[in-house]
mmCIF file of C-alpha atoms in Angstrom:
data_model
loop_
_atom_site.group_PDB
_atom_site.id
_atom_site.type_symbol
_atom_site.label_atom_id
_atom_site.label_comp_id
_atom_site.label_asym_id
_atom_site.label_seq_id
_atom_site.Cartn_x
_atom_site.Cartn_y
_atom_site.Cartn_z
ATOM 1 C CA MET K 716 14.577 -17.111 28.559
ATOM 2 C CA MET K 717 16.306 -16.087 25.251
ATOM 3 C CA THR K 718 17.964 -12.574 24.329
ATOM 4 C CA ILE K 719 17.238 -10.585 21.606
ATOM 5 C CA ASP K 720 18.760 -7.351 20.822
ATOM 6 C CA VAL K 721 16.355 -4.972 19.375
ATOM 7 C CA ILE K 722 16.380 -1.269 18.561
ATOM 8 C CA VAL K 723 13.423 1.646 19.744
ATOM 9 C CA GLY K 724 13.313 4.468 17.531
ATOM 10 C CA TYR K 725 12.632 7.146 20.199
ATOM 11 C CA ASP K 726 11.787 10.498 19.804
ATOM 12 C CA GLY K 727 10.345 12.371 23.124
ATOM 13 C CA SER K 728 6.422 11.603 21.926
ATOM 14 C CA PRO K 729 3.549 9.878 23.340
ATOM 15 C CA ALA K 730 3.632 6.783 20.816
ATOM 16 C CA SER K 731 6.827 6.535 20.762
ATOM 17 C CA ALA K 732 6.818 5.777 25.008
ATOM 18 C CA VAL K 733 3.767 3.411 24.210
ATOM 19 C CA ALA K 734 6.145 1.613 21.438
ATOM 20 C CA ILE K 735 8.584 1.217 24.647
ATOM 21 C CA ASP K 736 5.897 -0.029 27.199
ATOM 22 C CA ALA K 737 4.537 -2.455 24.668
ATOM 23 C CA GLY K 738 8.422 -4.012 23.408
ATOM 24 C CA ALA K 739 8.885 -3.902 27.097
ATOM 25 C CA ALA K 740 5.499 -6.309 27.847
ATOM 26 C CA LEU K 741 6.191 -8.677 24.735
ATOM 27 C CA PHE K 742 10.521 -8.414 24.763
ATOM 28 C CA PRO K 743 11.085 -8.709 28.610
ATOM 29 C CA GLN K 744 14.351 -10.571 28.322
ATOM 30 C CA ALA K 745 15.558 -7.704 25.367
ATOM 31 C CA HIS K 746 18.753 -6.191 25.478
ATOM 32 C CA VAL K 747 17.680 -2.216 23.604
ATOM 33 C CA TRP K 748 18.960 0.208 22.204
ATOM 34 C CA ILE K 749 16.872 3.354 22.264
ATOM 35 C CA THR K 750 17.724 4.903 19.282
ATOM 36 C CA HIS K 751 16.837 9.035 18.960
ATOM 37 C CA LEU K 752 18.015 10.314 15.170
ATOM 38 C CA TRP K 753 19.094 13.832 15.094
ATOM 39 C CA THR K 754 17.992 15.472 12.197
ATOM 40 C CA PRO K 755 17.739 18.691 10.518
ATOM 41 C CA PRO K 756 18.104 21.628 11.924
ATOM 42 C CA PHE K 757 19.269 20.143 14.518
ATOM 43 C CA ALA K 758 18.527 21.727 17.126
ATOM 44 C CA SER K 759 14.858 22.722 18.539
ATOM 45 C CA GLU K 760 13.055 26.318 17.644
ATOM 46 C CA SER K 761 12.888 27.723 21.341
ATOM 47 C CA LEU K 762 17.003 26.983 21.014
ATOM 48 C CA ARG K 763 17.551 28.456 17.579
ATOM 49 C CA ARG K 764 15.637 31.245 19.059
ATOM 50 C CA ARG K 765 17.915 31.538 22.187
ATOM 51 C CA LEU K 766 21.123 31.196 19.996
ATOM 52 C CA TRP K 767 20.442 33.769 17.417
ATOM 53 C CA THR K 768 21.957 36.775 17.284
ATOM 54 C CA GLY K 769 22.367 38.326 14.226
ATOM 55 C CA ILE K 770 23.449 37.777 10.811
ATOM 56 C CA ALA K 771 26.914 39.036 11.453
ATOM 57 C CA ASP K 772 27.457 35.777 13.650
ATOM 58 C CA ILE K 773 26.415 33.477 11.456
ATOM 59 C CA ASN K 774 29.851 30.761 11.619
ATOM 60 C CA SER K 775 29.805 31.358 15.583
ATOM 61 C CA PHE K 776 25.581 30.401 15.793
ATOM 62 C CA ILE K 777 25.764 27.498 13.399
ATOM 63 C CA GLU K 778 28.421 26.201 15.922
ATOM 64 C CA ALA K 779 26.134 26.469 18.780
ATOM 65 C CA ILE K 780 23.387 25.182 16.726
ATOM 66 C CA GLU K 781 25.230 21.482 16.879
ATOM 67 C CA ARG K 782 26.238 21.929 20.086
ATOM 68 C CA GLU K 783 23.720 22.344 21.692
ATOM 69 C CA GLY K 784 21.554 20.275 19.464
ATOM 70 C CA GLU K 785 23.104 17.464 19.960
ATOM 71 C CA ALA K 786 23.663 17.258 23.880
ATOM 72 C CA ASP K 787 19.739 17.806 23.683
ATOM 73 C CA ALA K 788 19.077 15.275 21.147
ATOM 74 C CA ARG K 789 22.068 12.926 23.932
ATOM 75 C CA ARG K 790 19.427 13.929 26.683
ATOM 76 C CA LEU K 791 16.979 13.077 24.703
ATOM 77 C CA ALA K 792 17.922 9.730 24.592
ATOM 78 C CA GLU K 793 18.608 8.949 28.049
ATOM 79 C CA ARG K 794 15.491 9.884 28.866
ATOM 80 C CA GLY K 795 14.018 7.288 26.466
ATOM 81 C CA ALA K 796 16.555 4.729 28.104
ATOM 82 C CA ARG K 797 15.403 5.817 31.734
ATOM 83 C CA LEU K 798 11.944 4.920 30.832
ATOM 84 C CA ALA K 799 13.075 1.514 29.232
ATOM 85 C CA ARG K 800 15.112 0.384 32.188
ATOM 86 C CA THR K 801 11.881 1.755 34.323
ATOM 87 C CA ALA K 802 9.661 -0.872 32.286
ATOM 88 C CA GLY K 803 12.165 -3.716 32.832
ATOM 89 C CA TRP K 804 14.511 -3.702 30.339
ATOM 90 C CA ASN K 805 18.663 -3.920 29.576
ATOM 91 C CA ALA K 806 18.681 -0.797 27.653
ATOM 92 C CA GLU K 807 21.269 1.645 26.857
ATOM 93 C CA PRO K 808 21.109 5.269 24.749
ATOM 94 C CA LEU K 809 22.229 5.494 21.109
ATOM 95 C CA VAL K 810 22.288 8.859 18.749
ATOM 96 C CA ARG K 811 22.634 9.365 15.293
ATOM 97 C CA ARG K 812 22.720 11.934 13.604
ATOM 98 C CA THR K 813 21.228 11.837 9.741
ATOM 99 C CA TYR K 814 20.140 13.771 7.618
ATOM 100 C CA GLY K 815 16.659 12.237 6.748
ATOM 101 C CA GLY K 816 15.819 9.276 5.325
ATOM 102 C CA GLU K 817 15.004 7.288 8.714
ATOM 103 C CA GLY K 818 13.972 4.295 7.336
ATOM 104 C CA LEU K 819 17.331 3.557 5.363
ATOM 105 C CA CYS K 820 19.289 4.740 8.813
ATOM 106 C CA PHE K 821 17.064 2.499 10.830
ATOM 107 C CA ALA K 822 17.866 -0.393 8.006
ATOM 108 C CA GLN K 823 21.747 0.326 8.240
ATOM 109 C CA LEU K 824 21.430 0.377 12.091
ATOM 110 C CA ALA K 825 19.646 -2.723 12.030
ATOM 111 C CA GLN K 826 22.346 -4.510 10.022
ATOM 112 C CA ASP K 827 25.847 -2.618 11.541
ATOM 113 C CA LEU K 828 24.195 -3.617 15.356
ATOM 114 C CA ASP K 829 22.502 -7.449 13.967
ATOM 115 C CA ALA K 830 19.406 -6.424 15.408
ATOM 116 C CA ASP K 831 17.348 -8.588 15.550
ATOM 117 C CA LEU K 832 14.045 -7.114 15.952
ATOM 118 C CA VAL K 833 13.505 -2.855 15.128
ATOM 119 C CA ILE K 834 10.409 -1.494 16.916
ATOM 120 C CA VAL K 835 8.533 1.855 15.895
ATOM 121 C CA GLY K 836 5.498 3.723 16.996
ATOM 122 C CA SER K 837 3.462 4.514 14.369
ATOM 123 C CA ARG K 838 3.665 8.258 14.898
ATOM 124 C CA GLY K 839 7.046 7.860 17.205
ATOM 125 C CA LEU K 840 10.073 8.770 15.129
ATOM 126 C CA GLY K 841 9.000 12.426 13.067
ATOM 127 C CA GLY K 842 7.336 14.008 15.672
ATOM 128 C CA ALA K 843 3.965 15.544 16.032
ATOM 129 C CA HIS K 844 3.248 16.065 12.625
ATOM 130 C CA ALA K 845 4.488 12.183 11.324
ATOM 131 C CA VAL K 846 1.832 9.656 10.217
ATOM 132 C CA LEU K 847 1.554 6.234 9.666
ATOM 133 C CA GLY K 848 2.681 6.635 5.893
ATOM 134 C CA SER K 849 5.346 8.055 6.454
ATOM 135 C CA VAL K 850 8.328 7.278 8.439
ATOM 136 C CA SER K 851 6.787 4.016 9.887
ATOM 137 C CA ASP K 852 5.975 2.668 6.172
ATOM 138 C CA MET K 853 9.377 3.485 5.150
ATOM 139 C CA VAL K 854 11.403 1.964 8.505
ATOM 140 C CA VAL K 855 8.676 -1.218 7.863
ATOM 141 C CA HIS K 856 10.385 -1.463 3.462
ATOM 142 C CA TYR K 857 13.802 -0.461 4.169
ATOM 143 C CA THR K 858 14.361 -2.605 7.225
ATOM 144 C CA PRO K 859 15.828 -6.201 6.201
ATOM 145 C CA ARG K 860 15.172 -7.438 9.984
ATOM 146 C CA PRO K 861 11.540 -8.070 11.085
ATOM 147 C CA VAL K 862 9.868 -4.281 12.189
ATOM 148 C CA LEU K 863 6.794 -4.030 15.252
ATOM 149 C CA VAL K 864 4.613 -1.216 14.622
ATOM 150 C CA VAL K 865 2.991 -0.039 17.638
ATOM 151 C CA PRO K 866 -0.129 1.669 17.473
ATOM 152 C CA HIS K 867 -1.503 5.110 19.586
ATOM 153 C CA PRO K 868 -2.821 4.947 21.312
ATOM 154 C CA LEU K 869 -3.730 1.319 22.669
ATOM 155 C CA LEU K 870 -6.745 0.801 24.255
ATOM 156 C CA THR K 871 -6.730 -0.678 28.318
ATOM 157 C CA THR K 872 -7.664 -4.459 26.386
ATOM 158 C CA GLU K 873 -5.202 -4.134 24.023
ATOM 159 C CA GLN K 874 -2.509 -3.119 27.222
ATOM 160 C CA ALA K 875 -3.610 -5.645 28.931
ATOM 161 C CA ALA K 876 -3.329 -8.253 26.453
ATOM 162 C CA LEU K 877 0.082 -7.511 25.714
ATOM 163 C CA ALA K 878 1.913 -9.300 28.930
ATOM 164 C CA GLY K 879 0.165 -13.017 28.293
ATOM 165 C CA GLY K 880 -1.870 -12.804 25.006
ATOM 166 C CA PRO K 881 -1.273 -15.251 22.212
ATOM 167 C CA VAL K 882 0.243 -14.232 18.610
ATOM 168 C CA LEU K 883 -1.682 -13.954 15.475
ATOM 169 C CA ILE K 884 -0.034 -15.490 12.290
ATOM 170 C CA GLY K 885 -1.128 -14.412 9.274
ATOM 171 C CA TRP K 886 -1.056 -17.296 6.472
ATOM 172 C CA ASP K 887 -1.311 -18.177 2.751
ATOM 173 C CA GLY K 888 1.055 -20.431 2.035
ATOM 174 C CA SER K 889 3.907 -18.112 0.592
ATOM 175 C CA PRO K 890 7.016 -18.349 1.608
ATOM 176 C CA GLY K 891 7.037 -14.901 3.594
ATOM 177 C CA ALA K 892 3.950 -16.171 5.309
ATOM 178 C CA GLU K 893 6.552 -19.406 6.770
ATOM 179 C CA ALA K 894 9.322 -16.370 7.397
ATOM 180 C CA ALA K 895 6.544 -14.704 9.337
ATOM 181 C CA ARG K 896 5.906 -18.028 10.845
ATOM 182 C CA ALA K 897 9.124 -18.740 11.898
ATOM 183 C CA ALA K 898 10.252 -14.999 13.471
ATOM 184 C CA ALA K 899 6.907 -15.747 15.189
ATOM 185 C CA THR K 900 8.408 -18.648 17.198
ATOM 186 C CA ARG K 901 12.042 -17.688 17.526
ATOM 187 C CA LEU K 902 10.781 -13.911 18.848
ATOM 188 C CA PHE K 903 8.072 -15.124 21.109
ATOM 189 C CA PRO K 904 9.067 -17.927 22.690
ATOM 190 C CA GLY K 905 6.414 -19.579 25.562
ATOM 191 C CA ARG K 906 3.746 -17.171 23.769
ATOM 192 C CA ASP K 907 1.073 -19.678 22.343
ATOM 193 C CA LEU K 908 0.786 -18.779 18.433
ATOM 194 C CA ILE K 909 -2.628 -19.076 16.182
ATOM 195 C CA THR K 910 -1.455 -19.640 12.662
ATOM 196 C CA VAL K 911 -4.726 -18.470 10.878
ATOM 197 C CA CYS K 912 -5.123 -18.292 7.314
ATOM 198 C CA VAL K 913 -7.976 -15.597 5.609
ATOM 199 C CA ASP K 914 -9.711 -17.448 2.265
ATOM 200 C CA GLY K 915 -10.549 -15.510 -0.783
ATOM 201 C CA PRO K 916 -10.321 -15.280 -4.257
ATOM 202 C CA GLU K 917 -6.577 -13.732 -4.076
ATOM 203 C CA THR K 918 -5.195 -15.812 -1.695
ATOM 204 C CA ALA K 919 -1.781 -17.024 -2.305
ATOM 205 C CA SER K 920 -1.785 -20.661 -1.874
ATOM 206 C CA PRO K 921 -4.018 -21.945 1.487
ATOM 207 C CA ALA K 922 -5.899 -24.324 -0.995
ATOM 208 C CA ASP K 923 -3.368 -27.033 -1.120
ATOM 209 C CA GLY K 924 -3.634 -27.447 2.631
ATOM 210 C CA ARG K 925 -0.035 -27.438 3.223
ATOM 211 C CA PRO K 926 1.005 -26.215 7.501
ATOM 212 C CA PRO K 927 4.117 -24.208 8.531
ATOM 213 C CA ALA K 928 7.187 -25.770 7.750
ATOM 214 C CA GLN K 929 7.454 -25.763 12.004
ATOM 215 C CA GLY K 930 4.120 -27.671 12.225
ATOM 216 C CA GLY K 931 0.904 -26.810 14.276
ATOM 217 C CA THR K 932 -2.565 -26.302 12.509
ATOM 218 C CA VAL K 933 -3.557 -23.956 10.234
ATOM 219 C CA GLU K 934 -7.288 -21.613 11.556
ATOM 220 C CA ARG K 935 -9.327 -20.725 8.364
ATOM 221 C CA MET K 936 -11.159 -17.722 7.900
ATOM 222 C CA GLU K 937 -13.846 -16.313 5.172
ATOM 223 C CA VAL K 938 -13.410 -12.597 3.829
ATOM 224 C CA ALA K 939 -16.278 -10.816 4.485
ATOM 225 C CA GLY K 940 -17.927 -9.683 1.283
ATOM 226 C CA GLY K 941 -17.815 -6.280 0.885
ATOM 227 C CA HIS K 942 -16.020 -3.318 -0.676
ATOM 228 C CA GLY K 943 -12.359 -2.727 -1.026
ATOM 229 C CA PRO K 944 -9.025 -4.103 -1.269
ATOM 230 C CA HIS K 945 -8.531 -7.377 -1.054
ATOM 231 C CA GLY K 946 -5.297 -6.314 1.182
ATOM 232 C CA ARG K 947 -7.788 -4.548 3.729
ATOM 233 C CA ALA K 948 -10.491 -7.054 3.886
ATOM 234 C CA VAL K 949 -7.815 -9.900 4.752
ATOM 235 C CA ALA K 950 -6.965 -6.930 7.321
ATOM 236 C CA GLN K 951 -10.099 -6.436 8.588
ATOM 237 C CA GLU K 952 -10.768 -10.257 9.244
ATOM 238 C CA LEU K 953 -7.405 -10.691 10.982
ATOM 239 C CA GLY K 954 -7.885 -7.482 13.244
ATOM 240 C CA ALA K 955 -11.153 -9.150 14.172
ATOM 241 C CA CYS K 956 -9.956 -12.417 15.076
ATOM 242 C CA ALA K 957 -7.064 -10.497 16.783
ATOM 243 C CA ARG K 958 -9.638 -8.628 19.375
ATOM 244 C CA SER K 959 -11.516 -12.175 19.824
ATOM 245 C CA ARG K 960 -8.672 -14.222 20.462
ATOM 246 C CA SER K 961 -7.425 -10.792 23.040
ATOM 247 C CA ALA K 962 -4.115 -11.305 20.564
ATOM 248 C CA ALA K 963 -1.004 -9.888 22.262
ATOM 249 C CA ALA K 964 0.554 -9.054 18.660
ATOM 250 C CA LEU K 965 -0.479 -9.946 14.757
ATOM 251 C CA VAL K 966 2.678 -10.825 12.926
ATOM 252 C CA VAL K 967 2.630 -10.898 8.794
ATOM 253 C CA GLY K 968 5.063 -11.537 6.181
ATOM 254 C CA SER K 969 6.307 -9.341 3.346
ATOM 255 C CA ARG K 970 5.892 -9.869 -0.154
ATOM 256 C CA GLY K 971 8.155 -7.704 -1.672
ATOM 257 C CA ARG K 972 10.617 -4.405 -1.057
ATOM 258 C CA SER K 973 9.055 -2.351 -3.333
ATOM 259 C CA ALA K 974 7.568 0.922 -1.499
ATOM 260 C CA ALA K 975 5.199 1.820 -4.624
ATOM 261 C CA ARG K 976 3.793 -1.329 -5.112
ATOM 262 C CA GLU K 977 2.712 -2.155 -1.327
ATOM 263 C CA ILE K 978 1.892 0.818 -0.168
ATOM 264 C CA LEU K 979 -0.321 1.659 -3.509
ATOM 265 C CA THR K 980 -1.714 -1.660 -4.031
ATOM 266 C CA GLY K 981 -3.017 -1.985 -0.447
ATOM 267 C CA SER K 982 -0.968 -5.354 0.143
ATOM 268 C CA VAL K 983 -2.494 -7.012 2.958
ATOM 269 C CA ALA K 984 0.872 -6.469 5.305
ATOM 270 C CA MET K 985 0.907 -3.111 4.706
ATOM 271 C CA ALA K 986 -3.045 -3.227 5.027
ATOM 272 C CA THR K 987 -2.469 -4.736 8.509
ATOM 273 C CA LEU K 988 -0.278 -2.317 9.857
ATOM 274 C CA HIS K 989 -3.050 0.424 8.703
ATOM 275 C CA HIS K 990 -5.787 -1.082 10.159
ATOM 276 C CA ALA K 991 -5.136 -3.685 13.272
ATOM 277 C CA GLN K 992 -5.950 -2.128 16.303
ATOM 278 C CA ARG K 993 -2.309 -3.674 18.252
ATOM 279 C CA PRO K 994 1.157 -4.321 16.988
ATOM 280 C CA VAL K 995 1.737 -5.600 13.921
ATOM 281 C CA MET K 996 5.252 -7.371 13.529
ATOM 282 C CA VAL K 997 6.431 -7.417 9.853
ATOM 283 C CA VAL K 998 9.048 -10.395 8.515
ATOM 284 C CA PRO K 999 11.001 -9.888 5.504
ATOM 285 C CA ARG K 1000 11.145 -12.710 3.330
ATOM 286 C CA PRO K 1001 14.001 -14.588 3.718
ATOM 287 C CA HIS K 1002 17.259 -12.815 1.937
ATOM 288 C CA GLU K 1003 15.405 -10.061 1.144
ATOM 289 C CA GLU K 1004 17.304 -6.633 0.554
ATOM 290 C CA SER K 1005 16.518 -3.482 1.540
ATOM 291 C CA VAL K 1006 16.423 -1.233 -1.972
#
């Protein structure tokens, strides 16, 4: 089985631990960097309280925060790497100091390490107050490699599907869909791939009947009538199909890199991220650059 290089975001939260478990089930032969982003104020509140000795010694306080915060970050990354090794992965810890902009940091890491895939939990990179729509969305928007977002929590049926369930690919005849199909074929060798086109008045180009370049058939579904953005309606149909097929994951292509456009207009890719109750991989178009 092919070995792939994977970056996994880890911050010690339950969501980031679930991302490790899900990733190990989906990509058992991967080489993995368990990555912790070390961000300001570079130490926990409890550490800062212990280190504070008064304003007169502020320089020593700052130096101590740097020293102890870095040590704490490295311990956390190593703890995540141990979890990953227990799950069967060949894993090593990686700590990066950043002053924010986690999405950009992961985009740069993916390029520097030539990673095949980035995996993040939907609440697993920014602490207890992060929500899908902030860090996870930005990682998807800025990373020029496929990104798998693992929701938290996963139900027992969704967890069971990870080991051997098929992979569902959203298809609309666009270059992004072609890229999604190619990435799924490469990253999920041996898995059953189900290509699904959800037809509707705004679907890109499935009416021409063109199959994926990699071959295979396309199953068609109709968008159910109702209210709300088209992207959400398509995402709901894809999610329903994934549940009925006990799919391990959903794969969708990205149409572009404009965060404002994708987040605010409710694209299929972003709507699937927000509404699918199982891991979703978003694949950028070939040669698409982060902005």
